[in-house]
Amino acid sequence: MSRLIIRGGRVVDPSQNLDGQADIALAEGRVAAIGRIDVGPDDNVIDAEGLIVTPGLIDPHVHLREPGEEDRETIKTGSEAAVNGGFTTVCCMPNTQPAIDDDSKVEFILRQAGRYGSCRVHPIGAATKQRKGEELAEMGLMAEAGAVAFTDDGGCVASPGMMRRVLTYVHMTGKCFMQHCQEPTLTAGSVMHAGANSMRLGLKGWPRVAEELIIERDIRLNRSFGCRYHAQHISSGGSVEIVARARAEGQPVTTEVSPHHLLLTDDLCRDYNTLAKVNPPLREQVDIDALIQGIKDGVITILATDHAPHSLESKQLEFAQAPFGIISLDCALPLYMKALIEPGHVDWPALIAMMTINPARLCDLDQQGLGSLVVSSAADVTLIDPDQRWTIRVDEFMSKSRNAPYDGWDVTGRAVGVIVGGEMKMLRDESRLRCKAATCS
Ligand code: DOR
């Protein structure tokens, strides 16, 4: 049996508290061994010296726009962007056209992912039909078909009555409910953070309290159900406090951030830069500081991208008309390194936990052996060069879209290899691969 041996890297696998030099053998789509491994005559070898070797990175929050908006992204291009950025699994949001709100649409995503996906793609189902917040979607059937969680993301389940029913039903599926936390009456027509910049620009502001109120309300509603509740892409320092309190009480509450909410403020909107228009909006340095503290304190346990592709034509509309969204699948890892590792806020095991085992547990993907390199887990591996310096060029993204405000940023650290189910999907430096001519394709 031919194996693929990843040799000599620093293996960081928080699922088993591992951080040290080790080799990993992959065979038949699984992790076959980890430790000090002797290379056999039929084995192929990747030289991982100087690299960090981790379980494949998992992004639980991406928009792949299929079906319906394939001009912006598809499962094929979005998963290629994911692999380019070091991800082996992404979970895609249901705000497509039509919305993923029944089992046939979940099956469609899984079929497309099987045919065209470069990495694993797991659909997240809508909580309400057409995401309108009026009627429950067929969540039981969607869960059976393979939906890994539920959300109306892009919009909030706003009505408390509907939210109560959603929590009851999601609880019955055993999955997690993910809320896009935005109280609609406080944010009608809002296009950026409510503060001095929005006043100066004459643009309608989206206040922090619109996010905080929904999280408070949902946590209170959920007390009687104990459904797993996840607050998506939080942007406000106040939200960190609310989630921290609920977690301290032992409630099943988690939350995530996106790279833009850790690196950018609403100052970037000052010249009506639509690349900075995102929902929830970029806020102020005090919020960034609180979000980072939330990460350090273990309140925020998941790093996502909220990769939201839009055409540049649509982003060239006036600020008020342009769509909300920033893409970052191709470059999220160095962005997170810039925000968290370089200033010394977290170490590598903490960062990797937030991008592997924690999102795996959120979406029950740990049950499929994702997010971990323990023996018999899925052979999904990411190789990271922590020292590689490079410049982000949006024109080089694998995504179909270009709406990222990071073009020209000098960054350090890059995913340089990606293996999904034992298959090499990306290796930037082919000379690291020592393969036996007979077995290596
Ligand atoms: O900025 C955003 N864009 N936030 C969302 O919640 C939705 C997303 C999109 O689908 O474009």
Short mmCIF file of N, CA and C and ligand atoms in Angstrom, two decimals, residues 61 63 65 72 95 153-155 180 233 277-280 306 308-310 324-326, ligand 1:
data_model
loop_
_atom_site.label_atom_id
_atom_site.label_comp_id
_atom_site.label_asym_id
_atom_site.label_seq_id
_atom_site.Cartn_x
_atom_site.Cartn_y
_atom_site.Cartn_z
N HIS A 61 -18.43 29.74 7.18
CA HIS A 61 -19.29 30.85 6.72
C HIS A 61 -18.80 31.42 5.40
N HIS A 63 -20.16 32.38 1.14
CA HIS A 63 -21.25 32.52 0.17
C HIS A 63 -20.72 32.07 -1.18
N ARG A 65 -22.85 31.47 -3.90
CA ARG A 65 -23.73 32.07 -4.93
C ARG A 65 -24.37 31.09 -5.88
N ARG A 72 -21.05 35.72 -10.02
CA ARG A 72 -20.19 36.21 -8.91
C ARG A 72 -19.29 35.12 -8.34
N ASN A 95 -28.31 31.87 1.29
CA ASN A 95 -28.94 33.04 0.64
C ASN A 95 -28.60 33.09 -0.84
N ASP A 153 -29.00 33.68 7.16
CA ASP A 153 -27.92 34.66 7.00
C ASP A 153 -28.10 35.53 5.76
N GLY A 154 -27.62 36.76 5.93
CA GLY A 154 -27.90 37.79 4.95
C GLY A 154 -29.11 38.56 5.49
N GLY A 155 -29.90 37.87 6.29
CA GLY A 155 -31.02 38.47 6.99
C GLY A 155 -31.16 37.80 8.34
N HIS A 180 -27.80 35.75 11.97
CA HIS A 180 -27.28 37.02 11.45
C HIS A 180 -27.97 38.08 12.30
N HIS A 233 -20.61 36.43 12.51
CA HIS A 233 -19.82 37.64 12.21
C HIS A 233 -20.09 38.83 13.14
N LYS A 277 -17.83 48.37 2.25
CA LYS A 277 -19.24 48.23 2.64
C LYS A 277 -19.55 46.76 2.89
N VAL A 278 -19.90 46.45 4.12
CA VAL A 278 -20.11 45.07 4.51
C VAL A 278 -21.15 45.06 5.63
N ASN A 279 -21.78 43.91 5.79
CA ASN A 279 -22.85 43.79 6.76
C ASN A 279 -22.60 42.60 7.69
N PRO A 280 -22.50 42.80 9.02
CA PRO A 280 -22.52 44.06 9.73
C PRO A 280 -21.33 44.94 9.33
N ASP A 306 -16.84 34.91 6.07
CA ASP A 306 -18.00 35.58 5.47
C ASP A 306 -17.65 36.03 4.05
N ALA A 308 -17.99 36.98 0.70
CA ALA A 308 -19.25 37.42 0.07
C ALA A 308 -18.97 38.07 -1.28
N PRO A 309 -18.92 37.26 -2.34
CA PRO A 309 -18.53 37.78 -3.65
C PRO A 309 -19.60 38.66 -4.31
N HIS A 310 -19.13 39.74 -4.91
CA HIS A 310 -20.00 40.64 -5.70
C HIS A 310 -19.19 41.13 -6.89
N PHE A 324 -23.53 44.80 0.01
CA PHE A 324 -22.66 44.55 1.17
C PHE A 324 -21.80 43.32 0.90
N GLY A 325 -20.53 43.36 1.23
CA GLY A 325 -19.75 42.12 1.17
C GLY A 325 -18.28 42.32 0.84
N ILE A 326 -17.47 41.44 1.42
CA ILE A 326 -16.01 41.42 1.22
C ILE A 326 -15.62 39.96 1.02
O1 DOR B 1 -21.74 41.71 3.89
C1 DOR B 1 -22.48 40.74 3.80
N1 DOR B 1 -22.68 40.14 2.61
N2 DOR B 1 -23.11 40.29 4.89
C2 DOR B 1 -24.05 39.33 4.82
O2 DOR B 1 -24.58 38.95 5.85
C3 DOR B 1 -24.45 38.77 3.51
C4 DOR B 1 -23.35 38.88 2.54
C5 DOR B 1 -23.76 38.59 1.13
O3 DOR B 1 -24.46 37.59 0.91
O4 DOR B 1 -23.37 39.33 0.21
#
